[in-house]
Tab-separated table of C-alpha atoms in Angstrom:
chain	number	residue	atom	x	y	z
A	1	MET	CA	40.246	39.041	-61.143
A	2	SER	CA	43.348	37.184	-62.276
A	3	GLU	CA	43.801	35.965	-65.843
A	4	LEU	CA	43.746	32.355	-64.611
A	5	ILE	CA	40.266	32.699	-63.176
A	6	ALA	CA	38.992	34.700	-66.136
A	7	ALA	CA	38.773	31.555	-68.274
A	8	PRO	CA	35.542	31.139	-70.313
A	9	SER	CA	34.507	28.158	-68.211
A	10	ASP	CA	34.351	28.003	-64.439
A	11	GLN	CA	36.065	24.599	-64.575
A	12	VAL	CA	39.407	26.025	-63.439
A	13	LEU	CA	37.751	27.931	-60.633
A	14	ARG	CA	35.855	24.871	-59.445
A	15	ARG	CA	39.079	22.870	-59.514
A	16	LEU	CA	40.829	25.475	-57.380
A	17	ALA	CA	37.919	25.516	-54.947
A	18	ALA	CA	37.887	21.727	-54.678
A	19	GLY	CA	41.646	21.759	-54.198
A	20	THR	CA	41.220	23.412	-50.790
A	21	LEU	CA	39.067	20.610	-49.362
A	22	LEU	CA	39.971	17.614	-47.209
A	23	VAL	CA	36.836	15.460	-47.255
A	24	ALA	CA	35.847	12.432	-45.209
A	25	PHE	CA	33.746	9.381	-45.965
A	26	GLN	CA	32.349	6.384	-44.147
A	27	GLY	CA	33.768	2.890	-44.498
A	28	THR	CA	37.061	1.204	-45.284
A	29	THR	CA	36.982	1.670	-49.071
A	30	ALA	CA	36.850	4.907	-51.027
A	31	PRO	CA	33.434	5.709	-52.531
A	32	ASP	CA	33.191	6.510	-56.229
A	33	TRP	CA	32.386	10.162	-55.628
A	34	VAL	CA	35.634	10.703	-53.707
A	35	LEU	CA	37.688	9.013	-56.441
A	36	HIS	CA	35.886	11.085	-59.095
A	37	ASP	CA	36.536	14.307	-57.174
A	38	LEU	CA	40.206	13.423	-56.702
A	39	GLU	CA	40.473	13.041	-60.486
A	40	ASN	CA	39.031	16.550	-60.719
A	41	GLY	CA	41.348	18.297	-58.301
A	42	LEU	CA	40.020	17.522	-54.812
A	43	GLY	CA	42.661	18.475	-52.265
A	44	GLY	CA	42.582	15.258	-50.296
A	45	VAL	CA	40.963	13.365	-47.459
A	46	THR	CA	40.952	13.138	-43.695
A	47	LEU	CA	40.630	9.604	-42.379
A	48	PHE	CA	39.043	8.571	-39.099
A	49	GLY	CA	38.873	5.433	-36.992
A	50	PHE	CA	35.906	4.138	-38.977
A	51	ASN	CA	38.088	4.152	-42.110
A	52	VAL	CA	40.736	1.887	-40.557
A	53	ALA	CA	40.539	-1.874	-40.004
A	54	ASP	CA	44.220	-2.844	-40.074
A	55	PRO	CA	47.467	-1.693	-41.726
A	56	ALA	CA	46.991	-3.828	-44.857
A	57	GLN	CA	43.502	-2.468	-45.458
A	58	LEU	CA	44.634	1.113	-44.839
A	59	SER	CA	47.554	0.711	-47.250
A	60	ALA	CA	45.178	-0.573	-49.923
A	61	LEU	CA	42.823	2.345	-49.305
A	62	THR	CA	45.515	5.013	-49.566
A	63	SER	CA	46.953	3.342	-52.665
A	64	ARG	CA	43.529	3.510	-54.322
A	65	LEU	CA	43.222	7.178	-53.383
A	66	ARG	CA	46.610	7.940	-54.913
A	67	ASP	CA	45.617	6.110	-58.106
A	68	ALA	CA	42.850	8.668	-58.533
A	69	GLY	CA	44.935	11.789	-57.943
A	70	ASP	CA	47.672	13.339	-55.856
A	71	PRO	CA	45.862	13.731	-52.550
A	72	VAL	CA	46.886	15.005	-49.175
A	73	ILE	CA	45.995	11.985	-47.015
A	74	SER	CA	45.656	13.084	-43.421
A	75	LEU	CA	44.470	11.869	-40.044
A	76	ASP	CA	44.901	12.607	-36.335
A	77	GLU	CA	47.561	10.299	-34.938
A	78	GLU	CA	48.749	11.919	-31.735
A	79	GLY	CA	49.592	8.747	-29.862
A	80	GLY	CA	47.940	8.459	-26.479
A	81	ASP	CA	44.193	8.887	-26.326
A	82	VAL	CA	43.781	10.312	-29.850
A	83	THR	CA	44.603	7.573	-32.326
A	84	ARG	CA	43.225	6.532	-35.689
A	85	LEU	CA	45.648	3.742	-36.616
A	86	ALA	CA	44.862	1.928	-33.363
A	87	TYR	CA	41.331	3.220	-32.881
A	88	HIS	CA	39.927	-0.251	-32.228
A	89	VAL	CA	42.585	-1.465	-29.790
A	90	GLY	CA	44.247	1.585	-28.226
A	91	SER	CA	47.528	3.206	-29.145
A	92	PRO	CA	50.882	1.485	-28.586
A	93	TYR	CA	52.314	4.967	-27.936
A	94	PRO	CA	51.774	7.195	-24.915
A	95	GLY	CA	50.490	10.677	-25.603
A	96	ASN	CA	52.037	14.068	-25.089
A	97	ALA	CA	51.334	14.363	-21.358
A	98	ALA	CA	53.385	11.229	-20.691
A	99	LEU	CA	56.210	12.447	-22.914
A	100	GLY	CA	56.158	15.827	-21.196
A	101	ALA	CA	56.270	14.138	-17.790
A	102	VAL	CA	59.422	12.248	-18.817
A	103	ASP	CA	60.823	15.427	-20.406
A	104	ASP	CA	63.363	13.707	-22.622
A	105	VAL	CA	63.217	15.422	-26.010
A	106	GLU	CA	65.162	12.640	-27.711
A	107	LEU	CA	62.567	10.140	-26.480
A	108	THR	CA	59.800	12.361	-27.871
A	109	ARG	CA	61.570	12.579	-31.207
A	110	ARG	CA	61.963	8.789	-31.351
A	111	VAL	CA	58.305	8.186	-30.469
A	112	TYR	CA	57.116	10.587	-33.155
A	113	ARG	CA	59.571	9.131	-35.658
A	114	SER	CA	58.082	5.707	-34.985
A	115	ILE	CA	54.558	7.111	-35.389
A	116	GLY	CA	55.688	8.716	-38.650
A	117	ASP	CA	57.099	5.418	-39.905
A	118	ASP	CA	53.813	3.670	-39.088
A	119	LEU	CA	51.909	6.332	-41.003
A	120	ALA	CA	54.245	6.335	-43.978
A	121	ARG	CA	54.005	2.552	-44.320
A	122	CYS	CA	50.228	2.947	-44.581
A	123	GLY	CA	50.370	5.753	-47.129
A	124	ILE	CA	49.539	8.698	-44.838
A	125	ASN	CA	51.433	11.861	-45.737
A	126	LEU	CA	50.114	14.433	-43.224
A	127	ASP	CA	49.610	13.883	-39.514
A	128	MET	CA	47.390	16.359	-37.706
A	129	ALA	CA	49.797	16.417	-34.771
A	130	PRO	CA	51.387	17.377	-32.475
A	131	SER	CA	49.287	19.471	-30.138
A	132	ALA	CA	51.351	22.526	-29.208
A	133	ASP	CA	48.747	23.800	-26.757
A	134	VAL	CA	50.020	24.956	-23.372
A	135	ASN	CA	47.444	23.348	-21.083
A	136	THR	CA	47.038	26.011	-18.402
A	137	ALA	CA	43.359	25.238	-17.664
A	138	ASP	CA	43.158	22.166	-15.433
A	139	ASP	CA	39.518	21.604	-16.390
A	140	ASN	CA	40.139	21.921	-20.137
A	141	PRO	CA	37.624	19.427	-21.580
A	142	VAL	CA	39.300	18.802	-24.940
A	143	ILE	CA	43.110	19.121	-24.590
A	144	GLY	CA	44.262	17.659	-21.257
A	145	THR	CA	46.633	14.744	-21.838
A	146	ARG	CA	46.972	15.759	-25.505
A	147	SER	CA	49.268	18.574	-24.335
A	148	PHE	CA	52.907	18.159	-23.328
A	149	GLY	CA	52.121	20.196	-20.226
A	150	SER	CA	51.478	23.598	-18.706
A	151	ASP	CA	55.015	24.977	-18.997
A	152	THR	CA	55.624	27.001	-22.147
A	153	ALA	CA	59.296	26.101	-22.523
A	154	LEU	CA	58.619	22.380	-22.030
A	155	VAL	CA	55.788	22.397	-24.582
A	156	SER	CA	57.993	24.252	-27.039
A	157	ARG	CA	60.965	21.899	-26.898
A	158	HIS	CA	58.783	18.792	-27.192
A	159	THR	CA	56.776	20.296	-30.046
A	160	VAL	CA	60.036	20.795	-31.916
A	161	ALA	CA	61.106	17.216	-31.176
A	162	ALA	CA	57.758	15.895	-32.418
A	163	VAL	CA	57.986	17.906	-35.645
A	164	HIS	CA	61.503	16.643	-36.269
A	165	GLY	CA	60.457	13.055	-35.554
A	166	LEU	CA	57.439	13.025	-37.849
A	167	GLN	CA	59.070	14.894	-40.688
A	168	SER	CA	62.195	12.749	-40.609
A	169	ALA	CA	59.815	9.971	-41.752
A	170	ARG	CA	58.617	12.268	-44.555
A	171	VAL	CA	55.214	12.714	-42.966
A	172	ALA	CA	54.191	16.358	-42.665
A	173	ALA	CA	53.502	17.615	-39.175
A	174	CYS	CA	50.439	19.791	-38.610
A	175	VAL	CA	51.053	21.653	-35.369
A	176	LYS	CA	47.832	22.559	-33.594
A	177	HIS	CA	45.673	24.366	-32.422
A	178	PHE	CA	46.742	27.906	-33.401
A	179	PRO	CA	46.788	30.306	-31.609
A	180	GLY	CA	46.372	27.952	-28.632
A	181	HIS	CA	43.570	25.847	-27.140
A	182	GLY	CA	45.132	25.125	-23.762
A	183	ALA	CA	43.551	27.946	-21.739
A	184	THR	CA	39.972	27.077	-22.678
A	185	ARG	CA	37.212	25.592	-20.561
A	186	GLN	CA	34.905	24.801	-23.469
A	187	ASP	CA	35.062	22.238	-26.297
A	188	SER	CA	35.053	23.759	-29.797
A	189	HIS	CA	33.264	20.653	-31.041
A	190	LEU	CA	30.265	22.043	-29.143
A	191	GLU	CA	30.711	25.827	-28.949
A	192	ILE	CA	33.195	28.651	-29.512
A	193	PRO	CA	35.680	28.517	-26.608
A	194	LEU	CA	37.155	31.652	-25.103
A	195	VAL	CA	40.865	32.304	-24.585
A	196	ASP	CA	40.788	35.296	-22.263
A	197	ALA	CA	44.410	36.359	-22.689
A	198	SER	CA	45.890	39.713	-23.550
A	199	ALA	CA	47.976	40.029	-26.688
A	200	GLU	CA	51.061	40.243	-24.478
A	201	LEU	CA	50.232	37.069	-22.567
A	202	LEU	CA	49.416	35.284	-25.815
A	203	ARG	CA	52.890	36.136	-27.148
A	204	GLU	CA	54.564	35.035	-23.925
A	205	ARG	CA	52.646	31.771	-23.551
A	206	GLU	CA	50.414	30.375	-26.332
A	207	LEU	CA	52.438	31.539	-29.333
A	208	VAL	CA	55.877	30.425	-28.141
A	209	PRO	CA	55.493	26.738	-29.143
A	210	PHE	CA	54.140	27.760	-32.556
A	211	ARG	CA	57.061	30.079	-33.123
A	212	ALA	CA	59.406	27.225	-32.205
A	213	ALA	CA	57.582	24.851	-34.567
A	214	ILE	CA	57.892	27.354	-37.411
A	215	GLU	CA	61.611	27.677	-36.781
A	216	ALA	CA	61.793	23.845	-36.775
A	217	GLY	CA	60.247	23.791	-40.246
A	218	THR	CA	56.765	22.434	-39.658
A	219	MET	CA	55.069	21.882	-42.999
A	220	SER	CA	51.606	22.835	-41.757
A	221	ILE	CA	49.755	24.437	-38.860
A	222	MET	CA	46.154	23.826	-37.825
A	223	THR	CA	43.818	26.591	-36.695
A	224	ALA	CA	41.640	26.548	-33.589
A	225	HIS	CA	37.984	27.528	-33.463
A	226	VAL	CA	38.717	29.621	-30.368
A	227	ARG	CA	37.854	33.238	-29.749
A	228	VAL	CA	40.717	35.410	-28.521
A	229	PRO	CA	39.145	38.851	-28.048
A	230	SER	CA	42.527	40.616	-27.905
A	231	VAL	CA	43.264	39.346	-31.436
A	232	THR	CA	40.143	37.993	-33.113
A	233	GLY	CA	37.420	40.113	-31.545
A	234	THR	CA	34.183	38.139	-31.645
A	235	GLU	CA	35.353	35.690	-34.333
A	236	PRO	CA	37.008	32.297	-33.854
A	237	ALA	CA	40.629	32.257	-35.018
A	238	THR	CA	39.801	29.959	-37.953
A	239	LEU	CA	37.723	32.771	-39.472
A	240	SER	CA	39.958	35.653	-38.403
A	241	ALA	CA	42.230	37.456	-40.855
A	242	ALA	CA	43.861	39.128	-37.858
A	243	ALA	CA	44.836	35.723	-36.459
A	244	LEU	CA	45.819	33.919	-39.673
A	245	GLY	CA	46.972	36.772	-41.902
A	246	GLY	CA	48.168	39.277	-39.335
A	247	LEU	CA	49.534	37.088	-36.550
A	248	LEU	CA	50.539	33.783	-38.160
A	249	ARG	CA	51.559	34.961	-41.625
A	250	GLY	CA	52.667	38.459	-40.643
A	251	GLU	CA	54.126	38.575	-37.145
A	252	LEU	CA	55.322	34.949	-37.006
A	253	GLY	CA	56.368	34.898	-40.662
A	254	TYR	CA	54.824	31.532	-41.481
A	255	ASP	CA	54.484	30.714	-45.177
A	256	GLY	CA	53.585	27.026	-44.973
A	257	VAL	CA	50.183	25.417	-45.309
A	258	ILE	CA	47.443	26.515	-42.905
A	259	VAL	CA	44.876	23.779	-42.265
A	260	THR	CA	41.592	24.425	-40.483
A	261	ASP	CA	40.319	22.319	-37.668
A	262	ALA	CA	37.201	20.392	-38.701
A	263	LEU	CA	34.612	22.803	-40.049
A	264	ASP	CA	31.711	20.547	-39.053
A	265	MET	CA	32.286	21.439	-35.405
A	266	HIS	CA	29.540	23.470	-33.751
A	267	ALA	CA	31.847	26.450	-33.271
A	268	ILE	CA	31.539	26.934	-37.052
A	269	THR	CA	28.304	25.255	-38.149
A	270	GLU	CA	26.207	26.867	-35.412
A	271	SER	CA	27.607	30.340	-36.089
A	272	VAL	CA	28.224	30.869	-39.822
A	273	GLY	CA	27.351	27.489	-41.320
A	274	LEU	CA	29.541	24.937	-43.061
A	275	ALA	CA	29.766	26.588	-46.492
A	276	GLY	CA	29.954	30.065	-44.976
A	277	GLY	CA	32.762	28.922	-42.704
A	278	ALA	CA	34.645	27.523	-45.692
A	279	VAL	CA	34.553	30.869	-47.488
A	280	LEU	CA	35.419	32.908	-44.408
A	281	SER	CA	38.339	30.662	-43.429
A	282	LEU	CA	39.791	30.870	-46.926
A	283	ALA	CA	39.392	34.644	-46.903
A	284	ALA	CA	41.123	34.749	-43.511
A	285	GLY	CA	44.145	32.892	-44.905
A	286	ALA	CA	43.552	29.136	-44.619
A	287	ASP	CA	44.831	26.875	-47.411
A	288	LEU	CA	43.262	23.473	-46.685
A	289	LEU	CA	39.836	23.020	-45.116
A	290	CYS	CA	39.386	19.928	-42.980
A	291	LEU	CA	35.650	19.338	-43.256
A	292	GLY	CA	35.394	16.688	-40.531
A	293	PRO	CA	33.499	13.381	-40.547
A	294	LEU	CA	29.939	14.697	-40.952
A	295	PRO	CA	29.717	16.506	-44.336
A	296	THR	CA	28.283	14.398	-47.145
A	297	GLN	CA	28.874	14.387	-50.894
A	298	GLN	CA	26.026	16.890	-51.227
A	299	ASP	CA	27.608	19.130	-48.572
A	300	VAL	CA	30.921	19.051	-50.446
A	301	ARG	CA	29.181	20.098	-53.658
A	302	ALA	CA	27.479	22.950	-51.816
A	303	ILE	CA	30.795	24.102	-50.329
A	304	VAL	CA	32.465	24.181	-53.746
A	305	ASP	CA	29.466	26.086	-55.146
A	306	GLU	CA	29.692	28.630	-52.328
A	307	ILE	CA	33.440	29.140	-52.773
A	308	VAL	CA	32.933	29.720	-56.515
A	309	ALA	CA	30.083	32.122	-55.836
A	310	ALA	CA	32.191	34.011	-53.304
A	311	VAL	CA	34.951	34.521	-55.875
A	312	LEU	CA	32.494	35.663	-58.527
A	313	ASP	CA	30.719	38.144	-56.243
A	314	GLY	CA	33.929	39.515	-54.740
A	315	ARG	CA	33.743	38.135	-51.198
A	316	LEU	CA	36.810	35.944	-51.788
A	317	PRO	CA	39.725	37.129	-53.943
A	318	ALA	CA	40.691	34.599	-56.595
A	319	GLU	CA	44.304	35.208	-55.657
A	320	ARG	CA	43.635	33.566	-52.287
A	321	LEU	CA	42.775	30.296	-54.005
A	322	GLU	CA	45.823	30.573	-56.234
A	323	ALA	CA	48.117	31.218	-53.258
A	324	SER	CA	46.651	28.215	-51.434
A	325	ALA	CA	47.096	26.017	-54.492
A	326	ALA	CA	50.745	27.044	-54.713
A	327	ARG	CA	51.401	26.245	-51.054
A	328	VAL	CA	49.686	22.869	-51.262
A	329	ALA	CA	51.628	22.058	-54.445
A	330	LYS	CA	54.840	22.814	-52.572
A	331	LEU	CA	53.693	20.489	-49.772
A	332	ARG	CA	53.006	17.703	-52.263
A	333	SER	CA	56.439	18.193	-53.757
A	334	TRP	CA	57.934	17.797	-50.284
A	335	PHE	CA	56.041	14.523	-49.783
A	336	GLY	CA	57.797	12.929	-52.728
A	337	SER	CA	61.211	14.495	-52.442
A	338	SER	CA	62.830	11.552	-50.630
A	339	GLN	CA	62.052	8.236	-48.962
A	340	PRO	CA	64.025	7.807	-45.737
A	341	GLU	CA	64.918	4.414	-44.375
A	342	ARG	CA	62.359	3.231	-41.862
A	343	ALA	CA	63.510	3.065	-38.271
A	344	GLU	CA	62.551	-0.110	-36.442
A	345	GLU	CA	61.739	0.698	-32.808
A	346	SER	CA	58.797	-1.562	-32.107
A	347	MET	CA	59.027	-1.105	-28.321
A	348	ILE	CA	59.640	2.632	-28.144
A	349	GLY	CA	56.034	3.392	-27.174
A	350	LEU	CA	56.043	0.996	-24.253
A	351	THR	CA	59.505	2.178	-23.247
A	352	ALA	CA	58.210	5.746	-23.084
A	353	ALA	CA	55.074	4.728	-21.161
A	354	ARG	CA	57.151	2.815	-18.612
A	355	ARG	CA	59.317	5.866	-18.019
A	356	ALA	CA	56.264	8.092	-17.592
A	357	VAL	CA	54.294	6.100	-15.032
A	358	THR	CA	54.832	7.279	-11.467
A	359	LEU	CA	54.077	5.607	-8.156
A	360	THR	CA	53.310	7.350	-4.877
A	361	GLY	CA	53.295	4.982	-1.926
A	362	SER	CA	54.099	1.292	-2.189
A	363	THR	CA	52.491	-1.712	-3.803
A	364	SER	CA	52.227	-5.264	-2.513
A	365	PRO	CA	51.804	-8.423	-4.578
A	366	LEU	CA	48.218	-8.557	-5.804
A	367	VAL	CA	45.965	-11.225	-4.309
A	368	ASP	CA	43.004	-12.233	-6.503
A	369	PRO	CA	42.671	-8.577	-7.525
A	370	LEU	CA	39.422	-6.749	-8.215
A	371	VAL	CA	39.981	-3.827	-10.598
A	372	VAL	CA	37.153	-1.277	-10.695
A	373	GLU	CA	37.325	1.158	-13.605
A	374	MET	CA	35.295	4.364	-13.354
A	375	GLU	CA	33.631	5.044	-16.686
A	376	THR	CA	34.486	8.463	-18.117
A	377	PRO	CA	32.603	9.948	-21.076
A	378	PRO	CA	34.903	10.138	-24.125
A	379	THR	CA	35.506	13.459	-25.827
A	380	ILE	CA	34.571	13.844	-29.472
A	381	ALA	CA	38.255	14.228	-30.370
A	382	VAL	CA	39.112	10.883	-28.767
A	383	GLY	CA	36.028	8.879	-29.707
A	384	ASP	CA	35.276	5.379	-28.428
A	385	VAL	CA	38.844	4.114	-28.203
A	386	PRO	CA	39.213	1.141	-25.810
A	387	TRP	CA	41.027	1.821	-22.552
A	388	GLY	CA	41.632	0.064	-19.269
A	389	PHE	CA	43.179	-3.111	-17.898
A	390	ALA	CA	40.879	-5.945	-19.023
A	391	PRO	CA	43.175	-7.411	-21.710
A	392	LEU	CA	46.356	-6.710	-19.747
A	393	MET	CA	45.651	-8.224	-16.310
A	394	PRO	CA	44.267	-11.707	-16.974
A	395	GLN	CA	44.741	-12.608	-13.314
A	396	ALA	CA	42.306	-9.870	-12.245
A	397	GLU	CA	38.557	-9.439	-12.268
A	398	VAL	CA	38.044	-6.156	-14.108
A	399	VAL	CA	34.694	-4.369	-13.924
A	400	ARG	CA	33.639	-1.052	-15.480
A	401	VAL	CA	31.099	1.064	-13.554
A	402	LYS	CA	29.490	4.452	-14.046
A	403	PRO	CA	30.448	6.584	-11.045
A	404	GLU	CA	26.889	7.788	-10.521
A	405	GLU	CA	25.742	4.143	-10.354
A	406	ALA	CA	28.639	2.812	-8.281
A	407	ASP	CA	27.482	0.626	-5.382
A	408	VAL	CA	30.320	1.142	-2.902
A	409	PRO	CA	29.086	-1.425	-0.341
A	410	ASN	CA	28.840	-4.028	-3.112
A	411	ILE	CA	32.335	-3.172	-4.349
A	412	LEU	CA	33.722	-3.551	-0.833
A	413	GLU	CA	31.927	-6.856	-0.347
A	414	ARG	CA	33.253	-8.240	-3.645
A	415	ALA	CA	36.748	-7.084	-2.718
A	416	SER	CA	36.746	-8.725	0.698
A	417	GLY	CA	40.013	-10.596	1.191
A	418	ARG	CA	41.259	-9.442	-2.193
A	419	SER	CA	43.492	-6.687	-3.538
A	420	LEU	CA	41.446	-3.691	-4.709
A	421	VAL	CA	42.447	-1.329	-7.508
A	422	VAL	CA	40.306	1.652	-8.557
A	423	VAL	CA	40.987	3.264	-11.940
A	424	VAL	CA	39.902	6.794	-12.891
A	425	LYS	CA	40.418	9.153	-15.807
A	426	ASP	CA	40.687	12.882	-15.101
A	427	ALA	CA	39.103	12.525	-11.686
A	428	HIS	CA	39.731	16.235	-11.066
A	429	ARG	CA	36.960	16.992	-13.574
A	430	TYR	CA	34.369	14.682	-12.026
A	431	GLU	CA	33.345	15.196	-8.395
A	432	ILE	CA	31.291	12.010	-8.439
A	433	SER	CA	34.416	9.972	-9.257
A	434	GLN	CA	36.258	11.668	-6.400
A	435	SER	CA	33.384	10.844	-4.024
A	436	VAL	CA	33.351	7.169	-4.984
A	437	VAL	CA	37.116	6.829	-4.629
A	438	SER	CA	37.081	8.619	-1.268
A	439	ALA	CA	34.309	6.356	0.013
A	440	VAL	CA	36.205	3.241	-1.042
A	441	LEU	CA	39.428	4.500	0.546
A	442	ALA	CA	37.646	5.308	3.815
A	443	ALA	CA	36.786	1.614	4.166
A	444	ARG	CA	39.798	0.165	2.355
A	445	PRO	CA	42.804	2.470	2.778
A	446	ASP	CA	44.973	-0.204	1.166
A	447	THR	CA	43.211	0.401	-2.166
A	448	THR	CA	45.503	1.345	-5.050
A	449	VAL	CA	44.242	4.269	-7.152
A	450	VAL	CA	45.327	4.506	-10.799
A	451	GLU	CA	44.822	7.833	-12.591
A	452	MET	CA	44.846	7.481	-16.391
A	453	GLY	CA	44.250	11.158	-17.117
A	454	LEU	CA	46.014	14.165	-15.654
A	455	PRO	CA	47.131	13.513	-12.053
A	456	ILE	CA	45.671	16.677	-10.563
A	457	TRP	CA	43.343	15.269	-7.906
A	458	ARG	CA	45.270	12.960	-5.602
A	459	PRO	CA	43.594	11.326	-2.593
A	460	LYS	CA	45.740	11.762	0.500
A	461	GLY	CA	47.563	8.766	1.854
A	462	ALA	CA	46.607	6.385	-0.950
A	463	THR	CA	48.919	4.298	-3.068
A	464	TYR	CA	48.624	6.205	-6.336
A	465	LEU	CA	49.780	5.450	-9.883
A	466	ALA	CA	49.749	8.152	-12.551
A	467	THR	CA	50.017	7.067	-16.182
A	468	TYR	CA	49.489	10.477	-17.874
A	469	GLY	CA	47.152	8.947	-20.453
A	470	ALA	CA	44.866	6.033	-21.206
A	471	ALA	CA	46.560	4.526	-24.264
A	472	ARG	CA	47.203	0.785	-24.364
A	473	ALA	CA	50.898	1.511	-23.757
A	474	ASN	CA	50.064	3.490	-20.598
A	475	ALA	CA	47.837	0.708	-19.296
A	476	GLN	CA	50.460	-1.951	-19.971
A	477	ALA	CA	53.130	0.042	-18.131
A	478	ALA	CA	50.836	0.442	-15.133
A	479	ALA	CA	49.782	-3.225	-15.207
A	480	GLU	CA	53.429	-4.265	-15.130
A	481	LEU	CA	54.060	-2.060	-12.103
A	482	LEU	CA	50.995	-3.379	-10.289
A	483	SER	CA	52.028	-6.968	-10.948
A	484	ILE	CA	55.536	-6.680	-9.528
């Protein structure tokens, strides 16, 4: 045991253990226990949509957090469907799929620079973005439009542009989800997904964007709770020394901060438990543990207790905590090293969304339009972020229906003599949505179909708009095109 840890009191050890944690809390003000823990070395916080009301409130919250310590203040702001700043209204930026569809790396850099400026103005210093996953599984339930695409080279060049954009605003990028979540057909919020790729394929596909991000200087990388048998055996990568120590630190030569994906996800809690996962991820090589929105003050205390116990009984070398503390200290130093001038590109998100939207077929001027939106269950990563056309097409009647409850004859009757628009999200993943759309088109072939997810399923012969995401910016770009 090191001399530092061999102090008479365990106070230093507890401070080091707490320094690895990114906690969450409910509400728009910081609770006393979080402020107290920040004063005693807590690593920082991860904020969610329920912590954000508006920019002024968020700025006040982060200022109060900084008064109590020197925290890493993080959140997931990917643009597109996954947004925390605009959780209650939808993001003004398109997500990665739209940027990949445009394939203009300078546009991607400008979008992420604008996101970084928004975050910096609100006091956020680490963005858990971008997703560097190569989305090769069409039915991936958790990545989808969060990925730049299915082409490794495209994902790599846009990941680099995103890192440069964010970090030029002095907001640390956290490239995710190492070693790649794009080939999975399960959601790690619910179970341990499988990436059935050989080590060779992993190096040729999944790892390429991460290698590019490392060369671009990303300040942090987030782990994935995915099992890659060729590397991790039966363990998820977050808990795998082979993945974090051998592959990321060793083969790829990364010496920045490794952040875990949320440890309250079932892939961890239903296998080794929250506190057990904390110890195992630190032992594997992680530096900061994102706990997720569920753990309480009592859970945080139990995690710190378990980390301390693991050091004292030899399961976790004290040097691992010291190495993590040094890396996080270097990250904090980077946060405050300079304050760049803020770029003012208030329309860059809409500009990008307009360039991304594609039209197959032709549109006619809308006549008393009926817009039917097919409800799609949100993923846990996205949450209940508003989407659709209701606030953007005041001239239209917009209705939201569950596909399994859709009354096609009633829809057709209501649309008689009117323009009809049907909106879907990731219809390729939902056969019932495909069936409803096909039934409507059989009776009304002049129906316009708008896909606000990945444009994989395309009904033949229909006028078809693809937005590559369901952010407010994507919807506005599509609404403008429909209204021409």
